[in-house]
Amino acid sequence: MADRAALEELVRLQGEHVRGLKQQKASAEQIEEEVTKLLKLKAQLGHDEGKQKFVLKTPKETLTGKYGEDSKLIYDLKDQGGELLSLRYDLTVPFARYLAMNKLTNIKRYHIAKVYRRDNPAMTRGRYREFYQCDFDIAGQFDPMIPDAECLKIMCEILSSLQIGNFLVKVNDRRILDGMFAVCGVPDSKFRTICSSVDKLDKVSWEEVKNEMVGEKGLAPEVADRIGDYVQQHGGVSLVEQLLQDPKLSQNKQALEGLGDLKLLFEYLTLFGVDDKISFDLSLARGLDYYTGVIYEAVLLQMPTQAGEEPLGVGSVAAGGRYDGLVGMFDPKGRKVPCVGLSIGVERIFSIVEQRLEALEEKVRTTETQVLVASAQKKLLEERLKLVSELWDAGIKAELLYKKNPKLLNQLQYCEEAGIPLVAIIGEQELKDGVIKLRSVTSREEVDVRREDLVEEIRRRTNQPLPIC
């Protein structure tokens, strides 16, 4: 115990030394050197017997080694209290860490939160340094391709319901890619970096990709040509069957496993009725290192400008894949939990929706309010409050202006600006007659509705279903 106490004192003193250097604004090299010493001391300290031997944290040690060449986009926060920290790059790695910390082996979940990229933002194309992602994941040991097919079904449902235009989901498998690289003659050490080059084929030509692989990454030209013969192919299940008969690819165990799973996946996607949205694309690589099997990416399609032209891709809006080894990286015993999931780019989709509405000269609604409770004369605040409360209790999305005596014109203008479709107007005469004047904001037509019938009339006009009791 005396040795441990002495080591703890050394850790404390070294921590104070690091903090002192920071206050003195010492050079980054000196601080980094002393932080390294601190981390080594902490590593020697370890943990008491009987305490948890593996404590998971959220610093950069956690994030590095998971994203391949995209690691340069991680926001690292150096020397925060003697540790190297980072803002989260995505929601997948934190999810895997959560599973390992809590020893979970079976879960289905969705998660919406912010992530951060140290990238050059391009607002018009929905590229930001800070943005929201929506993830859906299935973790657990299941029969092949059933959860994978469900993820792709969900992705198609989301993109269809958002009505953002035609889209295509490209599908591939990391095992097919690795098998393809192997039979083409790519050295094992270059698999990931060549994979990153191939992933650029949706943005640049094959010649540019080949030049990068040969000129910058040292790949032999004949090897690059063999890769080009494969990665420029795309299609459906018929392409899968064709590659299963490929004399070279079919001899590679990894590629054969990936092709077999893809064939099964297409069978399930056909049963789900979304196979027409799916394309097997050998150029899809997904640069993140943690993917182990099926990978996919959804792109929006721009309709051809002339007859006979192919639709043009206008950018990725969702992506995902299988990552069976990620949880094991955080588990002290290396226990693996198979996982598959997808991520939706929220801001990216918002940007596209806004651009399309602007092109159609349509206004973006900023509220879901169905009806504004308004008054035609002064001193009717109490009546407005009573009526809006009745509507809220009935499940109607209603609001009122927070003024005692607002002018009717101001109330109507507010509805037009906010896109609220209906106005329920209370006046002295309406109160005597037991009716509410219901006004359509767009057509400006008004009808008197009995107060007891108002909820039903609003539901009818807004196509709102009856509440489930």
CSV table of C-alpha atoms in Angstrom, one decimal:
chain,number,residue,atom,x,y,z
A,1,MET,CA,0.0,0.0,0.0
A,2,ALA,CA,3.0,2.3,0.7
A,3,ASP,CA,4.2,2.0,-2.9
A,4,ARG,CA,0.7,2.8,-4.2
A,5,ALA,CA,0.5,5.8,-1.9
A,6,ALA,CA,3.8,7.1,-3.2
A,7,LEU,CA,2.7,6.6,-6.8
A,8,GLU,CA,-0.5,8.4,-6.1
A,9,GLU,CA,1.5,11.3,-4.7
A,10,LEU,CA,3.6,11.4,-7.8
A,11,VAL,CA,0.5,11.5,-10.0
A,12,ARG,CA,-0.9,14.4,-7.9
A,13,LEU,CA,2.4,16.4,-8.1
A,14,GLN,CA,2.7,15.8,-11.8
A,15,GLY,CA,-0.9,16.9,-12.3
A,16,GLU,CA,-0.1,20.1,-10.5
A,17,HIS,CA,3.0,20.6,-12.5
A,18,VAL,CA,1.0,20.3,-15.8
A,19,ARG,CA,-1.6,22.8,-14.5
A,20,GLY,CA,1.2,25.2,-13.6
A,21,LEU,CA,2.7,25.0,-17.0
A,22,LYS,CA,-0.6,25.8,-18.6
A,23,GLN,CA,-1.1,28.8,-16.3
A,24,GLN,CA,2.4,30.0,-17.2
A,25,LYS,CA,1.5,29.5,-20.9
A,26,ALA,CA,4.5,27.2,-21.5
A,27,SER,CA,5.2,25.9,-25.0
A,28,ALA,CA,2.8,23.2,-26.4
A,29,GLU,CA,5.8,20.8,-26.8
A,30,GLN,CA,6.7,21.1,-23.1
A,31,ILE,CA,3.1,20.7,-21.9
A,32,GLU,CA,2.6,17.7,-24.2
A,33,GLU,CA,5.8,16.1,-22.8
A,34,GLU,CA,4.7,16.5,-19.2
A,35,VAL,CA,1.2,15.3,-20.0
A,36,THR,CA,2.7,12.1,-21.5
A,37,LYS,CA,4.6,11.6,-18.2
A,38,LEU,CA,1.4,12.1,-16.3
A,39,LEU,CA,-0.5,9.5,-18.4
A,40,LYS,CA,2.4,7.0,-17.9
A,41,LEU,CA,2.2,7.5,-14.1
A,42,LYS,CA,-1.5,7.0,-14.2
A,43,ALA,CA,-1.1,3.8,-16.2
A,44,GLN,CA,1.4,2.5,-13.6
A,45,LEU,CA,-1.1,3.3,-10.9
A,46,GLY,CA,-3.7,1.1,-12.3
A,47,HIS,CA,-6.6,0.3,-9.9
A,48,ASP,CA,-7.0,-1.2,-6.5
A,49,GLU,CA,-7.9,-4.9,-6.3
A,50,GLY,CA,-11.6,-5.3,-5.9
A,51,LYS,CA,-12.3,-2.2,-7.9
A,52,GLN,CA,-13.4,-2.2,-11.5
A,53,LYS,CA,-10.3,-3.0,-13.5
A,54,PHE,CA,-11.5,-1.4,-16.8
A,55,VAL,CA,-13.0,2.1,-16.6
A,56,LEU,CA,-14.4,3.5,-19.9
A,57,LYS,CA,-14.1,7.2,-20.5
A,58,THR,CA,-14.9,9.6,-23.3
A,59,PRO,CA,-11.5,11.0,-24.3
A,60,LYS,CA,-9.7,10.8,-27.6
A,61,GLU,CA,-8.2,7.5,-26.8
A,62,THR,CA,-11.8,6.3,-27.3
A,63,LEU,CA,-12.3,7.8,-30.7
A,64,THR,CA,-9.0,7.3,-32.5
A,65,GLY,CA,-8.5,4.2,-34.6
A,66,LYS,CA,-12.2,3.9,-35.5
A,67,TYR,CA,-12.6,6.3,-38.5
A,68,GLY,CA,-9.7,5.6,-40.8
A,69,GLU,CA,-8.6,8.7,-42.8
A,70,ASP,CA,-11.6,10.6,-41.5
A,71,SER,CA,-9.9,10.8,-38.1
A,72,LYS,CA,-8.4,14.1,-39.2
A,73,LEU,CA,-12.0,15.5,-38.9
A,74,ILE,CA,-12.2,14.7,-35.2
A,75,TYR,CA,-12.3,17.8,-33.0
A,76,ASP,CA,-9.6,17.1,-30.4
A,77,LEU,CA,-9.3,19.2,-27.2
A,78,LYS,CA,-5.7,18.8,-26.1
A,79,ASP,CA,-4.5,18.7,-22.5
A,80,GLN,CA,-7.8,19.1,-20.7
A,81,GLY,CA,-6.8,18.3,-17.1
A,82,GLY,CA,-4.1,16.0,-18.2
A,83,GLU,CA,-6.2,14.0,-20.7
A,84,LEU,CA,-6.7,14.1,-24.4
A,85,LEU,CA,-10.3,14.7,-25.1
A,86,SER,CA,-12.5,15.0,-28.3
A,87,LEU,CA,-16.0,16.1,-29.3
A,88,ARG,CA,-17.9,13.1,-30.6
A,89,TYR,CA,-17.6,12.4,-34.3
A,90,ASP,CA,-20.7,10.3,-34.6
A,91,LEU,CA,-23.2,8.4,-32.4
A,92,THR,CA,-22.1,4.9,-33.2
A,93,VAL,CA,-18.8,4.8,-31.2
A,94,PRO,CA,-20.5,6.2,-28.1
A,95,PHE,CA,-23.3,3.6,-28.5
A,96,ALA,CA,-20.8,0.8,-28.7
A,97,ARG,CA,-19.0,2.1,-25.6
A,98,TYR,CA,-22.4,2.3,-23.8
A,99,LEU,CA,-23.1,-1.4,-24.6
A,100,ALA,CA,-19.8,-2.4,-23.3
A,101,MET,CA,-20.0,-0.4,-20.1
A,102,ASN,CA,-23.5,-1.7,-19.3
A,103,LYS,CA,-22.8,-5.3,-20.5
A,104,LEU,CA,-25.8,-5.1,-22.9
A,105,THR,CA,-26.0,-7.8,-25.5
A,106,ASN,CA,-29.4,-7.2,-27.1
A,107,ILE,CA,-31.1,-3.8,-27.7
A,108,LYS,CA,-32.9,-1.9,-30.4
A,109,ARG,CA,-32.8,1.9,-30.2
A,110,TYR,CA,-32.8,5.3,-31.9
A,111,HIS,CA,-30.9,8.4,-30.9
A,112,ILE,CA,-30.9,12.0,-32.0
A,113,ALA,CA,-28.0,14.2,-30.9
A,114,LYS,CA,-25.3,16.6,-32.1
A,115,VAL,CA,-22.0,15.5,-33.6
A,116,TYR,CA,-18.9,17.5,-34.6
A,117,ARG,CA,-16.6,17.6,-37.7
A,118,ARG,CA,-13.4,19.6,-38.1
A,119,ASP,CA,-14.3,20.2,-41.7
A,120,ASN,CA,-14.8,23.1,-44.1
A,121,PRO,CA,-18.5,23.9,-43.9
A,122,ALA,CA,-20.6,24.4,-47.0
A,123,MET,CA,-24.0,25.6,-45.8
A,124,THR,CA,-25.7,25.3,-49.3
A,125,ARG,CA,-24.8,21.6,-49.4
A,126,GLY,CA,-25.8,20.9,-45.8
A,127,ARG,CA,-22.2,20.5,-44.6
A,128,TYR,CA,-21.6,21.8,-41.1
A,129,ARG,CA,-19.1,21.6,-38.3
A,130,GLU,CA,-21.8,21.0,-35.7
A,131,PHE,CA,-25.0,19.2,-36.7
A,132,TYR,CA,-27.6,16.7,-35.6
A,133,GLN,CA,-27.7,13.0,-36.6
A,134,CYS,CA,-30.5,10.6,-36.1
A,135,ASP,CA,-29.3,7.0,-35.6
A,136,PHE,CA,-31.1,3.7,-35.5
A,137,ASP,CA,-29.3,0.5,-34.3
A,138,ILE,CA,-30.0,-3.1,-33.6
A,139,ALA,CA,-27.5,-5.0,-31.4
A,140,GLY,CA,-27.6,-8.7,-30.7
A,141,GLN,CA,-26.9,-12.1,-32.1
A,142,PHE,CA,-29.5,-12.9,-34.8
A,143,ASP,CA,-29.7,-14.9,-38.0
A,144,PRO,CA,-27.9,-13.3,-41.0
A,145,MET,CA,-29.3,-10.3,-42.8
A,146,ILE,CA,-32.7,-10.1,-41.0
A,147,PRO,CA,-31.9,-7.0,-38.9
A,148,ASP,CA,-29.8,-5.6,-41.8
A,149,ALA,CA,-32.9,-5.8,-44.1
A,150,GLU,CA,-35.0,-4.1,-41.4
A,151,CYS,CA,-32.5,-1.2,-41.2
A,152,LEU,CA,-32.7,-0.7,-45.0
A,153,LYS,CA,-36.5,-0.9,-44.9
A,154,ILE,CA,-36.5,1.8,-42.2
A,155,MET,CA,-34.1,4.0,-44.2
A,156,CYS,CA,-36.4,3.7,-47.3
A,157,GLU,CA,-39.5,4.5,-45.2
A,158,ILE,CA,-37.9,7.6,-43.7
A,159,LEU,CA,-36.7,9.0,-47.0
A,160,SER,CA,-40.0,8.2,-48.7
A,161,SER,CA,-42.1,9.8,-46.0
A,162,LEU,CA,-40.0,13.0,-46.1
A,163,GLN,CA,-40.9,13.4,-49.8
A,164,ILE,CA,-37.6,14.9,-50.7
A,165,GLY,CA,-37.5,13.3,-54.1
A,166,ASN,CA,-36.2,10.1,-55.8
A,167,PHE,CA,-33.4,8.4,-54.0
A,168,LEU,CA,-31.2,5.3,-54.3
A,169,VAL,CA,-29.6,3.2,-51.6
A,170,LYS,CA,-26.2,1.9,-52.6
A,171,VAL,CA,-25.2,-1.4,-50.9
A,172,ASN,CA,-21.9,-3.2,-50.7
A,173,ASP,CA,-20.0,-5.4,-48.1
A,174,ARG,CA,-16.6,-4.7,-46.6
A,175,ARG,CA,-15.7,-8.4,-46.9
A,176,ILE,CA,-16.3,-8.2,-50.7
A,177,LEU,CA,-14.1,-5.1,-50.8
A,178,ASP,CA,-11.3,-6.7,-48.9
A,179,GLY,CA,-11.6,-9.9,-51.0
A,180,MET,CA,-11.5,-7.8,-54.1
A,181,PHE,CA,-8.4,-5.9,-53.0
A,182,ALA,CA,-6.7,-9.2,-52.1
A,183,VAL,CA,-7.4,-10.9,-55.5
A,184,CYS,CA,-6.3,-7.7,-57.3
A,185,GLY,CA,-3.0,-7.7,-55.5
A,186,VAL,CA,-3.3,-4.8,-53.0
A,187,PRO,CA,-0.9,-5.3,-50.1
A,188,ASP,CA,-2.7,-5.9,-46.7
A,189,SER,CA,-1.2,-2.7,-45.3
A,190,LYS,CA,-2.9,-0.6,-48.0
A,191,PHE,CA,-6.4,-2.0,-47.8
A,192,ARG,CA,-7.8,0.9,-45.7
A,193,THR,CA,-6.2,3.7,-47.6
A,194,ILE,CA,-7.1,2.3,-51.0
A,195,CYS,CA,-10.6,1.8,-49.6
A,196,SER,CA,-10.7,5.5,-48.8
A,197,SER,CA,-9.7,6.3,-52.4
A,198,VAL,CA,-12.4,4.0,-53.9
A,199,ASP,CA,-15.0,5.8,-51.7
A,200,LYS,CA,-14.5,9.0,-53.7
A,201,LEU,CA,-15.9,7.5,-56.9
A,202,ASP,CA,-19.3,9.1,-56.3
A,203,LYS,CA,-17.6,12.6,-56.5
A,204,VAL,CA,-14.7,12.2,-58.9
A,205,SER,CA,-13.9,10.2,-62.0
A,206,TRP,CA,-12.2,6.8,-62.0
A,207,GLU,CA,-9.1,8.4,-63.6
A,208,GLU,CA,-8.7,10.8,-60.7
A,209,VAL,CA,-9.1,7.9,-58.2
A,210,LYS,CA,-6.6,5.8,-60.1
A,211,ASN,CA,-4.1,8.7,-60.1
A,212,GLU,CA,-4.5,9.1,-56.3
A,213,MET,CA,-4.0,5.4,-55.7
A,214,VAL,CA,-0.9,5.1,-58.0
A,215,GLY,CA,0.6,8.6,-57.6
A,216,GLU,CA,0.0,9.3,-53.9
A,217,LYS,CA,-0.5,5.9,-52.3
A,218,GLY,CA,2.1,3.9,-54.3
A,219,LEU,CA,-0.2,1.3,-55.8
A,220,ALA,CA,1.1,-0.5,-58.9
A,221,PRO,CA,-0.8,0.7,-62.1
A,222,GLU,CA,-1.8,-2.8,-63.1
A,223,VAL,CA,-3.3,-3.5,-59.6
A,224,ALA,CA,-5.3,-0.2,-59.9
A,225,ASP,CA,-6.6,-1.3,-63.3
A,226,ARG,CA,-7.8,-4.6,-61.9
A,227,ILE,CA,-9.6,-2.7,-59.1
A,228,GLY,CA,-11.2,-0.5,-61.7
A,229,ASP,CA,-12.7,-3.5,-63.5
A,230,TYR,CA,-14.6,-4.3,-60.4
A,231,VAL,CA,-15.5,-1.0,-58.8
A,232,GLN,CA,-17.2,0.5,-61.9
A,233,GLN,CA,-19.9,-2.2,-61.8
A,234,HIS,CA,-23.3,-1.8,-60.2
A,235,GLY,CA,-26.7,-3.5,-60.4
A,236,GLY,CA,-29.0,-5.8,-58.5
A,237,VAL,CA,-29.1,-9.4,-57.4
A,238,SER,CA,-28.0,-10.5,-60.8
A,239,LEU,CA,-24.7,-8.8,-60.3
A,240,VAL,CA,-24.3,-10.6,-57.0
A,241,GLU,CA,-24.9,-13.9,-58.8
A,242,GLN,CA,-22.5,-13.0,-61.5
A,243,LEU,CA,-19.7,-12.3,-59.0
A,244,LEU,CA,-20.4,-15.5,-57.2
A,245,GLN,CA,-19.2,-17.2,-60.5
A,246,ASP,CA,-16.3,-14.8,-60.9
A,247,PRO,CA,-13.2,-17.1,-61.2
A,248,LYS,CA,-11.0,-15.0,-58.9
A,249,LEU,CA,-13.5,-13.4,-56.5
A,250,SER,CA,-15.3,-16.7,-55.8
A,251,GLN,CA,-12.0,-18.2,-54.6
A,252,ASN,CA,-11.7,-15.7,-51.8
A,253,LYS,CA,-13.4,-16.8,-48.6
A,254,GLN,CA,-14.2,-13.3,-47.3
A,255,ALA,CA,-15.7,-12.2,-50.6
A,256,LEU,CA,-17.7,-15.4,-50.9
A,257,GLU,CA,-19.2,-14.8,-47.5
A,258,GLY,CA,-20.1,-11.2,-48.3
A,259,LEU,CA,-21.7,-12.1,-51.6
A,260,GLY,CA,-23.7,-14.9,-50.0
A,261,ASP,CA,-25.1,-12.5,-47.4
A,262,LEU,CA,-25.9,-9.9,-50.0
A,263,LYS,CA,-27.9,-12.5,-52.0
A,264,LEU,CA,-29.9,-13.3,-48.9
A,265,LEU,CA,-30.3,-9.6,-48.1
A,266,PHE,CA,-31.8,-9.0,-51.6
A,267,GLU,CA,-34.3,-11.8,-50.9
A,268,TYR,CA,-35.5,-10.1,-47.7
A,269,LEU,CA,-35.5,-6.6,-49.3
A,270,THR,CA,-37.8,-8.0,-52.1
A,271,LEU,CA,-40.2,-9.3,-49.4
A,272,PHE,CA,-40.1,-5.9,-47.7
A,273,GLY,CA,-41.0,-4.3,-51.1
A,274,VAL,CA,-37.9,-2.0,-51.2
A,275,ASP,CA,-35.6,-3.9,-53.6
A,276,ASP,CA,-36.4,-1.3,-56.4
A,277,LYS,CA,-34.6,1.3,-54.2
A,278,ILE,CA,-31.5,-0.7,-53.7
A,279,SER,CA,-28.4,-0.9,-55.9
A,280,PHE,CA,-25.4,-3.2,-55.4
A,281,ASP,CA,-22.5,-0.8,-56.0
A,282,LEU,CA,-18.9,-2.1,-55.8
A,283,SER,CA,-17.6,1.5,-55.6
A,284,LEU,CA,-19.2,2.0,-52.2
A,285,ALA,CA,-16.5,1.7,-49.6
A,286,ARG,CA,-17.6,3.8,-46.5
A,287,GLY,CA,-14.2,5.0,-45.1
A,288,LEU,CA,-15.0,4.3,-41.4
A,289,ASP,CA,-12.8,1.5,-40.1
A,290,TYR,CA,-15.3,-0.1,-37.8
A,291,TYR,CA,-17.5,-1.5,-40.5
A,292,THR,CA,-17.2,-5.3,-40.8
A,293,GLY,CA,-19.9,-6.4,-43.3
A,294,VAL,CA,-22.8,-4.9,-45.2
A,295,ILE,CA,-22.5,-1.2,-45.8
A,296,TYR,CA,-25.0,1.2,-47.4
A,297,GLU,CA,-25.5,4.8,-48.3
A,298,ALA,CA,-28.6,6.7,-49.6
A,299,VAL,CA,-28.3,9.4,-52.2
A,300,LEU,CA,-30.9,11.7,-53.7
A,301,LEU,CA,-31.3,11.6,-57.4
A,302,GLN,CA,-31.7,14.6,-59.7
A,303,MET,CA,-34.0,13.9,-62.6
A,304,PRO,CA,-32.2,13.9,-66.1
A,305,THR,CA,-32.3,17.2,-67.9
A,306,GLN,CA,-32.6,15.4,-71.3
A,307,ALA,CA,-34.2,12.2,-72.4
A,308,GLY,CA,-31.9,9.2,-72.2
A,309,GLU,CA,-29.6,10.7,-69.6
A,310,GLU,CA,-28.9,8.9,-66.3
A,311,PRO,CA,-30.2,10.5,-63.1
A,312,LEU,CA,-27.5,12.5,-61.3
A,313,GLY,CA,-26.7,12.0,-57.6
A,314,VAL,CA,-27.0,15.1,-55.5
A,315,GLY,CA,-25.5,13.9,-52.3
A,316,SER,CA,-25.6,11.4,-49.4
A,317,VAL,CA,-28.4,11.9,-46.9
A,318,ALA,CA,-28.2,8.6,-44.9
A,319,ALA,CA,-25.7,5.8,-44.4
A,320,GLY,CA,-24.9,2.9,-42.2
A,321,GLY,CA,-23.7,-0.7,-42.0
A,322,ARG,CA,-22.7,-3.6,-39.8
A,323,TYR,CA,-20.0,-3.2,-37.1
A,324,ASP,CA,-19.6,-6.5,-35.3
A,325,GLY,CA,-16.3,-5.8,-33.7
A,326,LEU,CA,-16.7,-2.3,-32.3
A,327,VAL,CA,-18.3,-3.2,-28.9
A,328,GLY,CA,-15.5,-5.7,-28.3
A,329,MET,CA,-12.9,-2.9,-28.5
A,330,PHE,CA,-14.4,-1.4,-25.3
A,331,ASP,CA,-15.1,-4.6,-23.4
A,332,PRO,CA,-12.3,-5.5,-20.9
A,333,LYS,CA,-12.7,-9.2,-21.9
A,334,GLY,CA,-13.1,-8.5,-25.6
A,335,ARG,CA,-16.7,-9.8,-25.8
A,336,LYS,CA,-18.3,-9.0,-29.1
A,337,VAL,CA,-21.8,-7.8,-29.7
A,338,PRO,CA,-22.9,-7.9,-33.4
A,339,CYS,CA,-24.5,-4.5,-34.4
A,340,VAL,CA,-26.0,-3.0,-37.4
A,341,GLY,CA,-27.4,0.5,-37.8
A,342,LEU,CA,-28.1,3.6,-39.9
A,343,SER,CA,-27.6,7.3,-39.6
A,344,ILE,CA,-29.8,10.1,-41.1
A,345,GLY,CA,-28.2,13.5,-41.7
A,346,VAL,CA,-30.9,15.8,-40.2
A,347,GLU,CA,-29.5,19.2,-41.3
A,348,ARG,CA,-28.6,17.8,-44.8
A,349,ILE,CA,-32.2,16.8,-45.3
A,350,PHE,CA,-33.5,20.1,-43.9
A,351,SER,CA,-31.2,22.0,-46.4
A,352,ILE,CA,-32.7,20.0,-49.3
A,353,VAL,CA,-36.3,20.5,-48.2
A,354,GLU,CA,-35.7,24.3,-47.7
A,355,GLN,CA,-34.1,24.6,-51.2
A,356,ARG,CA,-37.0,22.7,-52.8
A,357,LEU,CA,-39.6,24.8,-51.1
A,358,GLU,CA,-37.8,28.0,-52.1
A,359,ALA,CA,-37.7,26.8,-55.7
A,360,LEU,CA,-41.5,26.2,-55.5
A,361,GLU,CA,-41.9,29.5,-53.8
A,362,GLU,CA,-43.6,27.8,-50.8
A,363,LYS,CA,-43.2,29.0,-47.3
A,364,VAL,CA,-41.6,26.8,-44.6
A,365,ARG,CA,-44.0,26.2,-41.7
A,366,THR,CA,-42.4,26.9,-38.4
A,367,THR,CA,-45.2,25.6,-36.2
A,368,GLU,CA,-47.7,22.7,-36.1
A,369,THR,CA,-50.4,24.9,-34.7
A,370,GLN,CA,-53.8,24.1,-36.3
A,371,VAL,CA,-55.8,27.0,-35.0
A,372,LEU,CA,-55.3,30.4,-33.4
A,373,VAL,CA,-57.8,31.5,-30.9
A,374,ALA,CA,-58.5,35.2,-31.6
A,375,SER,CA,-60.9,37.9,-30.4
A,376,ALA,CA,-62.7,40.5,-32.4
A,377,GLN,CA,-63.1,43.0,-29.5
A,378,LYS,CA,-61.3,44.1,-26.4
A,379,LYS,CA,-61.7,42.5,-22.9
A,380,LEU,CA,-62.1,39.0,-24.2
A,381,LEU,CA,-58.9,37.5,-22.8
A,382,GLU,CA,-60.7,35.3,-20.3
A,383,GLU,CA,-62.9,33.8,-23.1
A,384,ARG,CA,-59.9,33.2,-25.3
A,385,LEU,CA,-58.1,31.4,-22.4
A,386,LYS,CA,-61.2,29.2,-21.7
A,387,LEU,CA,-61.5,28.3,-25.4
A,388,VAL,CA,-57.9,27.5,-26.0
A,389,SER,CA,-57.9,25.3,-22.9
A,390,GLU,CA,-60.9,23.4,-24.3
A,391,LEU,CA,-59.1,22.8,-27.5
A,392,TRP,CA,-55.9,21.7,-25.8
A,393,ASP,CA,-57.9,19.2,-23.7
A,394,ALA,CA,-59.4,17.8,-26.9
A,395,GLY,CA,-55.9,17.3,-28.4
A,396,ILE,CA,-56.1,20.2,-30.8
A,397,LYS,CA,-52.9,22.1,-31.5
A,398,ALA,CA,-54.0,25.6,-30.6
A,399,GLU,CA,-52.4,28.9,-29.4
A,400,LEU,CA,-53.3,32.5,-28.7
A,401,LEU,CA,-51.3,35.8,-28.7
A,402,TYR,CA,-49.9,36.8,-25.3
A,403,LYS,CA,-51.7,40.1,-25.3
A,404,LYS,CA,-54.8,41.2,-23.4
A,405,ASN,CA,-56.3,43.2,-26.2
A,406,PRO,CA,-54.6,42.3,-29.5
A,407,LYS,CA,-56.0,43.9,-32.7
A,408,LEU,CA,-57.8,41.4,-35.0
A,409,LEU,CA,-55.7,42.4,-37.9
A,410,ASN,CA,-52.5,41.6,-36.0
A,411,GLN,CA,-53.8,38.2,-35.1
A,412,LEU,CA,-54.7,37.4,-38.7
A,413,GLN,CA,-51.3,38.6,-39.9
A,414,TYR,CA,-49.6,36.4,-37.4
A,415,CYS,CA,-51.5,33.3,-38.8
A,416,GLU,CA,-50.4,34.2,-42.3
A,417,GLU,CA,-46.7,34.6,-41.3
A,418,ALA,CA,-46.7,31.4,-39.2
A,419,GLY,CA,-48.7,29.3,-41.7
A,420,ILE,CA,-51.5,28.6,-39.2
A,421,PRO,CA,-54.5,27.4,-41.3
A,422,LEU,CA,-57.5,28.3,-39.1
A,423,VAL,CA,-58.6,31.1,-36.8
A,424,ALA,CA,-61.3,30.6,-34.1
A,425,ILE,CA,-62.7,34.1,-33.6
A,426,ILE,CA,-64.6,35.0,-30.4
A,427,GLY,CA,-66.8,38.2,-30.4
A,428,GLU,CA,-69.5,39.5,-28.2
A,429,GLN,CA,-72.2,38.5,-30.6
A,430,GLU,CA,-70.8,35.0,-31.0
A,431,LEU,CA,-70.8,34.6,-27.3
A,432,LYS,CA,-74.5,35.5,-27.1
A,433,ASP,CA,-75.3,33.1,-30.0
A,434,GLY,CA,-73.2,30.2,-28.6
A,435,VAL,CA,-71.1,30.0,-31.7
A,436,ILE,CA,-67.4,30.5,-32.8
A,437,LYS,CA,-66.5,32.1,-36.1
A,438,LEU,CA,-64.1,29.7,-37.8
A,439,ARG,CA,-62.0,31.4,-40.5
A,440,SER,CA,-59.8,29.8,-43.2
A,441,VAL,CA,-56.6,31.9,-43.4
A,442,THR,CA,-55.9,31.1,-47.1
A,443,SER,CA,-59.4,31.5,-48.5
A,444,ARG,CA,-60.6,34.0,-45.9
A,445,GLU,CA,-64.0,32.3,-45.8
A,446,GLU,CA,-65.8,32.4,-42.4
A,447,VAL,CA,-68.5,30.1,-41.0
A,448,ASP,CA,-70.3,30.1,-37.7
A,449,VAL,CA,-69.8,26.8,-35.8
A,450,ARG,CA,-71.6,25.8,-32.7
A,451,ARG,CA,-69.2,25.8,-29.8
A,452,GLU,CA,-69.8,22.1,-29.0
A,453,ASP,CA,-69.1,21.2,-32.7
A,454,LEU,CA,-65.9,23.2,-33.0
A,455,VAL,CA,-63.4,20.4,-32.2
A,456,GLU,CA,-65.0,18.1,-34.7
A,457,GLU,CA,-65.0,20.8,-37.4
A,458,ILE,CA,-61.3,21.6,-36.8
A,459,ARG,CA,-60.4,17.9,-37.0
A,460,ARG,CA,-62.4,17.6,-40.2
A,461,ARG,CA,-60.6,20.6,-41.8
A,462,THR,CA,-57.1,19.6,-40.7
A,463,ASN,CA,-57.6,15.8,-41.4
A,464,GLN,CA,-56.7,15.1,-37.8
A,465,PRO,CA,-57.8,11.6,-36.6
A,466,LEU,CA,-59.8,11.1,-33.4
A,467,PRO,CA,-57.7,10.6,-30.3
A,468,ILE,CA,-57.3,7.0,-29.0
A,469,CYS,CA,-58.9,6.6,-25.6
